[in-house]
XYZ file of C-alpha atoms in Angstrom:
580
model
C -11.385 -17.916 -26.864
C -10.232 -15.299 -24.395
C -12.034 -12.169 -25.543
C -10.860 -8.853 -24.161
C -14.249 -7.694 -22.862
C -15.841 -9.577 -19.946
C -19.647 -9.677 -19.857
C -21.531 -7.582 -17.361
C -22.033 -9.108 -13.913
C -24.978 -8.865 -11.528
C -24.566 -6.612 -8.503
C -23.275 -9.064 -5.926
C -21.961 -7.977 -2.517
C -19.363 -10.699 -1.890
C -16.324 -11.820 -3.868
C -17.227 -15.556 -3.740
C -20.514 -14.773 -5.517
C -18.655 -12.948 -8.287
C -16.137 -15.781 -8.589
C -18.901 -18.359 -9.011
C -20.623 -16.116 -11.579
C -17.528 -15.902 -13.783
C -16.828 -19.621 -13.392
C -20.356 -20.398 -14.625
C -20.599 -17.827 -17.437
C -16.995 -17.582 -18.705
C -15.285 -20.737 -17.406
C -12.400 -20.798 -19.882
C -11.410 -17.142 -19.634
C -8.129 -16.427 -17.901
C -8.588 -15.172 -14.355
C -5.118 -14.954 -12.769
C -1.609 -15.301 -14.149
C 1.427 -15.387 -11.886
C 4.743 -14.708 -13.630
C 7.618 -16.413 -11.852
C 11.275 -15.504 -12.430
C 13.314 -18.533 -11.312
C 16.652 -17.126 -12.517
C 18.175 -13.641 -12.946
C 17.933 -13.727 -16.744
C 14.536 -15.434 -16.869
C 11.875 -13.870 -19.100
C 9.239 -15.280 -16.791
C 7.339 -18.536 -16.347
C 3.580 -17.955 -16.602
C 1.177 -19.957 -14.429
C -2.483 -19.284 -15.226
C -5.821 -20.146 -13.629
C -9.040 -19.937 -15.645
C -12.222 -18.998 -13.797
C -13.315 -22.664 -13.835
C -9.979 -23.847 -12.439
C -9.930 -21.028 -9.886
C -13.312 -21.994 -8.475
C -12.340 -25.668 -8.298
C -9.202 -24.886 -6.317
C -11.039 -22.418 -4.064
C -13.804 -24.915 -3.256
C -11.280 -27.617 -2.372
C -9.375 -25.315 -0.030
C -12.587 -23.941 1.478
C -13.753 -27.462 2.287
C -10.378 -28.278 3.838
C -10.343 -25.093 5.923
C -13.879 -25.795 7.135
C -12.533 -29.017 8.670
C -10.252 -26.952 10.935
C -12.189 -23.749 11.626
C -15.748 -22.705 12.331
C -17.688 -19.726 10.907
C -16.069 -16.394 11.811
C -12.780 -17.916 12.959
C -9.557 -16.591 11.496
C -7.277 -18.241 8.914
C -3.783 -16.769 8.555
C -2.300 -16.735 5.035
C 1.453 -17.295 5.248
C 1.888 -18.026 1.552
C 4.499 -16.684 -0.845
C 3.198 -14.416 -3.623
C 1.419 -16.550 -6.232
C -1.800 -18.265 -7.246
C -1.963 -20.270 -3.991
C -2.226 -16.975 -2.109
C -5.176 -15.953 -4.278
C -7.003 -19.256 -3.941
C -6.317 -19.354 -0.194
C -7.735 -15.865 0.342
C -10.878 -16.572 -1.668
C -11.240 -19.998 -0.004
C -11.340 -18.457 3.471
C -14.074 -16.054 2.338
C -15.998 -18.848 0.605
C -15.922 -20.988 3.765
C -17.360 -18.159 5.890
C -14.034 -17.692 7.677
C -12.009 -14.518 8.240
C -8.821 -14.328 6.192
C -5.714 -12.726 7.706
C -3.406 -11.808 4.793
C 0.197 -12.115 5.976
C 3.510 -13.449 4.661
C 5.934 -16.309 5.333
C 8.326 -15.854 8.268
C 11.282 -15.429 5.916
C 10.420 -11.813 5.057
C 13.539 -9.939 6.265
C 13.068 -7.758 9.328
C 9.414 -8.631 9.946
C 9.529 -11.760 12.080
C 8.624 -9.933 15.285
C 5.686 -8.194 13.620
C 4.424 -11.490 12.208
C 4.550 -13.094 15.638
C 2.710 -10.120 17.167
C -0.015 -10.214 14.503
C -0.534 -13.962 14.919
C -0.809 -13.504 18.680
C -3.406 -10.764 18.164
C -5.461 -12.516 15.457
C -5.430 -15.942 17.160
C -6.102 -17.894 13.938
C -7.692 -21.334 14.065
C -5.547 -22.479 11.133
C -2.634 -21.363 8.977
C -2.531 -21.745 5.203
C 0.789 -21.886 3.369
C 2.452 -23.807 0.508
C 4.721 -26.840 0.401
C 7.638 -24.595 -0.605
C 7.737 -22.898 2.799
C 5.831 -25.492 4.811
C 8.789 -26.442 7.022
C 9.647 -22.886 8.110
C 5.988 -21.934 8.638
C 5.365 -25.073 10.702
C 8.443 -24.333 12.793
C 7.387 -20.689 13.280
C 3.861 -21.665 14.371
C 4.897 -24.655 16.491
C 4.382 -22.998 19.877
C 0.913 -21.762 18.966
C -0.119 -25.337 18.126
C -2.138 -24.243 15.103
C -2.817 -26.664 12.229
C -0.758 -25.715 9.177
C -2.181 -26.608 5.749
C -0.219 -26.587 2.472
C -2.636 -25.231 -0.137
C -0.989 -26.985 -3.068
C -1.304 -30.371 -1.341
C -5.110 -30.270 -0.988
C -6.798 -32.455 -3.642
C -9.823 -31.078 -5.463
C -11.843 -34.139 -4.433
C -11.933 -32.611 -0.914
C -14.893 -30.466 -2.010
C -16.916 -33.362 -3.429
C -19.672 -33.394 -0.785
C -19.068 -29.938 0.707
C -21.584 -27.098 0.503
C -20.510 -23.489 0.944
C -22.429 -21.459 3.527
C -24.687 -18.652 2.376
C -22.572 -15.489 2.000
C -23.261 -12.659 4.461
C -22.223 -9.273 3.025
C -22.104 -7.687 6.491
C -19.831 -10.349 7.988
C -16.109 -9.700 8.355
C -14.253 -11.021 5.298
C -10.671 -10.367 6.423
C -8.458 -8.524 8.861
C -6.215 -6.012 7.113
C -3.351 -5.339 9.464
C -1.995 -1.820 9.209
C 1.605 -1.499 8.120
C 2.784 -0.144 11.454
C 4.400 3.075 10.182
C 3.256 5.073 13.208
C 2.021 2.595 15.798
C 1.713 -1.043 16.734
C -0.034 -2.881 13.854
C -3.792 -3.235 14.278
C -6.198 -5.453 12.380
C -8.955 -3.582 10.537
C -12.161 -5.599 10.122
C -13.127 -5.385 6.450
C -16.553 -6.791 5.611
C -17.502 -8.522 2.351
C -19.572 -5.475 1.416
C -16.659 -3.130 2.201
C -14.213 -4.817 -0.148
C -16.728 -5.173 -2.987
C -17.699 -1.498 -2.638
C -14.065 -0.389 -2.674
C -13.244 -2.607 -5.653
C -16.024 -0.935 -7.646
C -14.954 2.520 -6.442
C -11.418 1.885 -7.673
C -12.588 0.414 -10.991
C -14.745 3.475 -11.584
C -12.015 5.929 -10.627
C -9.492 4.469 -13.061
C -11.912 3.959 -15.942
C -12.029 0.168 -15.602
C -15.755 -0.135 -14.912
C -16.793 0.442 -18.528
C -13.677 -0.481 -20.521
C -11.719 -3.756 -20.522
C -8.404 -3.567 -18.677
C -5.822 -5.950 -17.265
C -4.698 -5.494 -13.676
C -0.900 -5.785 -13.528
C 0.845 -5.790 -10.175
C 3.873 -6.656 -8.099
C 2.678 -5.214 -4.779
C 2.511 -7.846 -2.019
C -0.923 -9.424 -1.632
C -0.841 -8.926 2.143
C -0.790 -5.164 1.524
C -4.163 -3.431 1.147
C -3.446 -1.932 -2.266
C -2.010 -5.172 -3.649
C -4.950 -7.206 -2.359
C -7.673 -4.937 -3.743
C -6.051 -4.173 -7.093
C -4.733 -7.682 -7.831
C -7.538 -9.827 -6.332
C -10.724 -7.968 -5.344
C -11.129 -5.630 -8.318
C -10.435 -8.321 -10.954
C -12.899 -10.712 -9.296
C -15.588 -8.016 -9.037
C -15.272 -7.151 -12.745
C -14.164 -10.465 -14.232
C -10.827 -9.029 -15.351
C -7.505 -10.756 -15.951
C -4.995 -10.114 -13.163
C -1.295 -10.574 -13.944
C 1.088 -10.398 -11.025
C 4.674 -11.041 -10.031
C 6.687 -11.234 -6.830
C 7.823 -7.944 -5.225
C 11.358 -9.341 -5.019
C 11.345 -9.911 -8.789
C 10.536 -6.235 -9.290
C 13.201 -5.053 -6.860
C 15.848 -7.240 -8.515
C 14.879 -6.120 -12.026
C 12.326 -3.283 -12.280
C 12.168 -3.601 -16.071
C 10.163 -6.814 -15.519
C 7.193 -4.770 -14.332
C 7.382 -2.483 -17.344
C 7.669 -5.568 -19.550
C 4.351 -6.866 -18.204
C 2.788 -3.465 -18.859
C 4.072 -3.710 -22.434
C 2.669 -7.213 -22.895
C -0.808 -6.314 -21.604
C -2.340 -3.246 -23.310
C -4.887 -1.222 -21.325
C -3.164 -2.172 -18.087
C -3.949 -0.654 -14.700
C -1.160 -0.933 -12.140
C -0.047 0.612 -8.864
C 3.188 1.305 -7.051
C 4.459 3.570 -4.266
C 6.305 6.745 -5.198
C 9.800 5.263 -4.735
C 9.142 2.601 -7.413
C 8.744 5.212 -10.151
C 12.024 6.874 -9.172
C 13.640 3.436 -9.047
C 12.510 2.588 -12.575
C 13.681 5.938 -13.920
C 17.172 5.437 -12.504
C 17.660 1.663 -12.859
C 16.131 0.601 -16.200
C 18.857 0.598 -18.838
C 18.679 1.871 -22.403
C 19.012 -1.695 -23.652
C 16.002 -2.733 -21.588
C 14.004 0.263 -22.801
C 14.421 -0.892 -26.398
C 11.901 -3.709 -25.789
C 9.292 -1.563 -24.046
C 6.099 -0.089 -25.470
C 4.207 1.846 -22.817
C 1.673 3.706 -24.954
C -1.126 1.263 -24.116
C -1.232 1.857 -20.350
C -4.581 2.988 -18.928
C -3.527 4.101 -15.435
C -0.487 4.018 -13.171
C -1.561 4.577 -9.576
C 0.936 6.346 -7.331
C 0.069 5.862 -3.690
C 0.926 4.553 -0.197
C 3.431 7.306 0.563
C 3.846 11.042 -0.272
C 3.495 11.576 -4.035
C 6.216 13.880 -5.343
C 5.569 15.788 -8.609
C 9.280 15.569 -9.428
C 9.078 11.777 -9.391
C 6.268 11.768 -11.952
C 8.318 14.116 -14.135
C 11.446 11.934 -13.942
C 9.472 8.791 -14.701
C 7.789 10.340 -17.722
C 11.048 11.796 -19.039
C 12.755 8.414 -18.691
C 10.104 6.568 -20.715
C 8.571 9.178 -23.020
C 10.427 7.613 -25.949
C 8.645 4.343 -25.185
C 5.303 6.069 -25.708
C 4.443 6.703 -22.050
C 1.617 9.234 -21.756
C 2.070 11.609 -18.809
C -1.702 11.539 -18.304
C -1.701 7.944 -17.064
C 0.055 8.926 -13.802
C -2.660 8.968 -11.131
C -1.693 10.203 -7.652
C -4.026 8.552 -5.144
C -4.750 8.482 -1.446
C -6.049 5.693 0.735
C -5.615 3.732 3.940
C -6.389 0.296 5.346
C -9.236 1.580 7.522
C -11.105 2.530 4.312
C -10.257 -0.858 2.708
C -7.729 1.096 0.644
C -8.875 3.574 -2.031
C -10.283 6.969 -0.992
C -9.323 9.575 -3.562
C -7.700 9.449 -6.992
C -6.659 11.568 -9.923
C -8.357 10.283 -13.070
C -6.445 8.948 -16.098
C -6.007 11.504 -18.854
C -5.915 14.476 -16.514
C -2.690 16.498 -16.208
C -0.878 16.122 -12.900
C -2.288 18.643 -10.424
C 0.680 20.533 -8.972
C 0.616 22.838 -5.988
C 3.394 25.105 -4.754
C 2.486 26.098 -1.204
C 4.081 28.530 1.210
C 5.971 26.531 3.835
C 5.527 29.124 6.600
C 1.769 29.275 6.002
C 1.533 25.460 6.051
C 3.193 25.525 9.460
C 0.239 27.571 10.713
C -2.414 25.422 9.028
C -3.003 27.466 5.861
C -2.428 26.328 2.270
C -1.357 29.529 0.505
C 0.167 29.570 -2.992
C 3.841 30.285 -3.556
C 6.071 30.566 -6.611
C 7.261 27.089 -7.677
C 10.845 28.368 -7.939
C 10.770 29.805 -4.406
C 13.234 27.728 -2.325
C 10.829 27.929 0.604
C 7.914 26.535 -1.404
C 6.556 23.039 -0.749
C 5.731 21.182 -3.974
C 2.848 18.738 -3.657
C 0.707 16.672 -6.023
C -3.065 16.655 -5.861
C -4.671 13.269 -5.215
C -7.796 13.971 -7.215
C -11.342 13.607 -5.955
C -13.064 11.038 -3.744
C -13.944 7.706 -5.327
C -17.599 7.067 -4.422
C -17.290 8.411 -0.882
C -17.282 11.679 1.076
C -14.183 13.473 2.376
C -14.011 16.385 4.817
C -11.098 18.374 6.233
C -11.656 18.717 9.978
C -10.042 20.472 12.919
C -8.790 17.466 14.932
C -9.467 19.189 18.268
C -12.838 20.899 17.762
C -14.051 18.404 15.127
C -15.399 21.307 13.089
C -15.306 21.082 9.298
C -12.752 23.473 7.768
C -12.954 25.619 4.668
C -11.022 25.144 1.442
C -7.358 25.983 1.882
C -7.288 25.205 5.584
C -5.162 22.254 6.733
C -6.741 19.687 9.028
C -7.355 16.000 9.547
C -8.817 14.069 6.622
C -12.128 12.401 7.524
C -13.804 9.828 5.271
C -17.312 8.391 5.033
C -18.474 5.675 2.639
C -19.523 2.037 2.170
C -15.864 1.023 2.018
C -14.991 2.148 5.566
C -14.221 -0.873 7.726
C -16.108 -2.081 10.768
C -13.378 -1.161 13.260
C -10.242 -2.642 14.813
C -10.250 -6.311 15.706
C -10.293 -6.867 19.454
C -9.740 -3.164 20.223
C -12.996 -1.429 21.076
C -11.439 1.705 22.676
C -9.394 2.480 19.559
C -12.386 1.685 17.346
C -14.488 4.291 19.185
C -11.748 6.905 18.750
C -11.316 6.326 15.010
C -14.534 4.883 13.514
C -18.097 6.207 13.528
C -17.147 9.690 14.734
C -19.466 12.702 14.343
C -18.548 16.167 13.111
C -19.166 19.023 15.544
C -22.811 20.085 15.354
C -23.695 17.061 13.216
C -25.878 14.420 14.870
C -25.148 11.344 12.711
C -21.718 9.802 13.070
C -20.170 7.368 10.669
C -16.987 9.317 9.873
C -13.515 7.751 9.867
C -10.678 9.764 11.390
C -7.690 8.944 9.172
C -4.938 10.523 11.237
C -3.656 12.113 8.011
C -3.422 15.838 7.417
C -4.475 17.548 4.242
C -6.448 20.269 2.530
C -8.621 20.792 -0.529
C -7.653 23.234 -3.277
C -9.274 23.567 -6.700
C -11.330 20.499 -5.912
C -8.215 18.375 -5.326
C -7.380 16.534 -2.114
C -3.821 17.368 -1.079
C -2.216 15.193 1.588
C 0.332 17.152 3.612
C 1.442 14.628 6.224
C 0.627 12.397 9.151
C -0.794 13.922 12.338
C 1.333 11.747 14.632
C 4.481 12.413 12.580
C 4.311 16.205 12.904
C 7.442 17.797 14.343
C 6.522 20.760 16.541
C 9.340 23.189 17.383
C 8.653 26.529 19.077
C 4.955 26.151 18.333
C 5.478 25.659 14.583
C 4.522 22.543 12.647
C 7.061 20.874 10.379
C 6.280 17.932 8.113
C 8.959 15.221 8.286
C 8.662 14.221 4.633
C 9.320 17.862 3.705
C 12.523 17.877 5.766
C 13.492 14.490 4.316
C 13.063 15.799 0.759
C 15.425 18.661 1.530
C 18.039 16.326 3.034
C 18.039 13.832 0.156
C 18.307 16.625 -2.414
C 21.252 18.207 -0.598
C 23.927 15.526 -1.071
C 24.231 12.640 -3.586
C 25.516 10.278 -0.882
C 22.093 10.294 0.841
C 19.956 7.391 -0.382
C 16.624 8.612 -1.709
C 13.489 7.678 0.261
C 15.542 5.787 2.852
C 15.717 8.378 5.620
C 13.614 9.526 8.555
C 13.207 12.911 10.227
C 11.599 13.006 13.665
C 11.461 14.901 16.933
C 12.959 13.746 20.237
C 12.626 15.270 23.711
C 15.103 18.009 24.599
C 15.832 20.272 27.523
C 14.137 23.289 25.941
C 11.578 21.494 23.782
C 11.579 19.076 20.876
C 14.867 18.483 19.048
C 14.987 17.368 15.410
C 17.000 14.353 14.255
C 17.611 12.886 10.807
C 18.724 9.286 10.305
C 19.624 8.559 6.680
C 21.078 5.646 4.767
C 23.975 6.338 2.446
C 23.693 5.355 -1.217
C 24.605 1.805 -2.173
C 27.033 3.144 -4.777
C 29.389 4.469 -2.105
C 30.752 3.562 1.328
C 31.122 5.478 4.569
C 34.894 5.518 4.114
C 34.549 7.369 0.803
C 32.180 10.048 2.113
C 33.378 13.365 3.521
C 31.084 13.146 6.539
C 31.753 16.581 8.046
C 31.033 18.150 4.660
C 27.808 16.155 4.266
C 26.574 17.051 7.754
C 27.393 20.739 7.245
C 25.555 20.783 3.914
C 22.487 19.057 5.375
C 22.339 21.312 8.446
C 22.717 24.419 6.300
C 20.005 23.380 3.820
C 17.502 22.458 6.538
C 18.223 25.656 8.446
C 17.832 27.820 5.338
C 14.709 26.137 3.990
C 12.869 25.201 7.175
C 14.275 27.456 9.868
C 15.207 24.333 11.834
C 18.393 23.480 13.660
C 19.106 19.756 13.385
C 20.221 18.335 16.711
C 21.727 15.254 15.067
C 22.403 13.907 11.567
C 23.173 10.189 11.505
C 24.373 8.395 8.379
C 23.890 4.626 8.429
C 24.446 1.675 6.124
C 21.887 0.714 3.446
C 19.099 -1.401 4.885
C 19.480 0.035 8.400
C 16.512 2.409 8.452
C 13.499 0.177 9.289
C 10.547 -0.056 6.953
C 6.976 -1.200 7.374
C 5.594 -4.314 5.715
C 4.350 -2.124 2.848
C 7.820 -0.678 2.209
C 7.399 2.749 3.798
C 10.052 4.079 6.174
C 8.915 3.610 9.766
C 9.704 6.918 11.447
C 8.313 5.655 14.751
C 10.616 2.630 14.864
C 13.601 4.667 13.641
C 12.970 7.124 16.453
C 12.715 4.308 19.002
C 15.966 2.751 17.821
C 17.706 6.123 17.898
C 16.595 6.762 21.487
C 17.741 3.264 22.439
C 21.196 4.013 21.066
C 20.998 1.491 18.245
C 22.769 3.835 15.829
C 25.666 4.683 18.122
C 28.047 2.006 16.862
C 29.169 1.700 13.256
C 27.445 4.905 12.198
C 28.553 8.445 11.584
C 27.327 11.885 12.589
């Protein structure tokens, strides 16, 4: 039988210990199910591992990896999304190695980043699957690293192998940052860090005391996908059901179908995914959906827009969707992932703030219907950790309503950056002014606290400063995409570039897939965008560039990379075949 409620587990500090516990106490319960969609009309092929089968596969892979790498050496995971990714990750941890969650070289637009990460991590071995073995072997040929196909390792490999004693303080994996603002860096996450963060997340979303199913399509190399789809289920003995990100992008109703099929589901997606579902899921597809059993829908990894939550709820209210399951959240790789979250059942915390006051570092209320108001969602309260808003220059803690850098302290904060001690000293273990003990993480994100809610206002390095005033790029981007229907939502970047009399502001935006450049009145679009930005932000745009869909670069987690867009603009990459 596969009862809904898993038994309580002892308080372990490593994932391999939890995995062995569930394999011994509930061997026939389902642990992981991967739903594959081999054809456009496929309803999904389910491949399931029980806890007994999971441990057997993990032990075999761990024994095989131990033949190629010694304790503390890195193992790069270049597997497609699926159960082999899960077993490979847990095998590296079980063998006392350091996992490096990555992706196969076929991921469009990320080959250079993959090569850079491999060069930085210097893995002793690479784990993949037979499906992509040839391309992974070819990609890694120059590095002369052994490449192992996980699905070709027989379980008899573990027959005489003994796993090393787990060390909670040892590094479990390197979580490479998505590279939205700088060159990707590997954060050292210890075994204790990931277990602590898994329990923090479970508690925040009500999954520590009630049975839930974790449902996800986020890539497993991304921090949120890894913790929600692997770490949290292992720490609590929950069923995790996942699918490929490409399957979601091709047919978003598939995700909602999994939420329908698994009552009391907890799932996560970035803000754009909720807008995508609201606009792309058809009435015919909605007829098969029942969404009244969802426990929590986490909205994170990019700015959370209240309007998106409203559109998503309006689109699926008839399917029983409760508005209270939408949980805006905040996190980052340096803190494993989860930092702060709105709790299920609470109404969405909405804040209308005065844009001019925000530019001076003050969060003052404004009327929601004021065109110069900034509408933001609260990201709840910290999940088992401490958060402070700090002046980034003086390092003094700020009062409620003042905007500063978000600092975090807790058992989930990583050890530092792999092979980068100077950057580690700047970001990890920092002390507040006048406070002797350190231990604080500088997130590089800006925010404030109002009514007990953490509000994230932007990224410190993304700030556009014109005439001494701060402007948040995502605020400018929201204005641009709301100005003209030809601008593709959440596929644009606003940034500053050097100018003769100070910083100039540029917007590079993709046009909607439903139209073409030839059908767009470009002068009219540019005039409308310039006028709206001038009226709402008091900014004169130096350049507005409209480009083809897929042209604005994104990070490995799907966020627009403003830094890379800016670099390409300055290099003249958008000069040909684009319009201004």
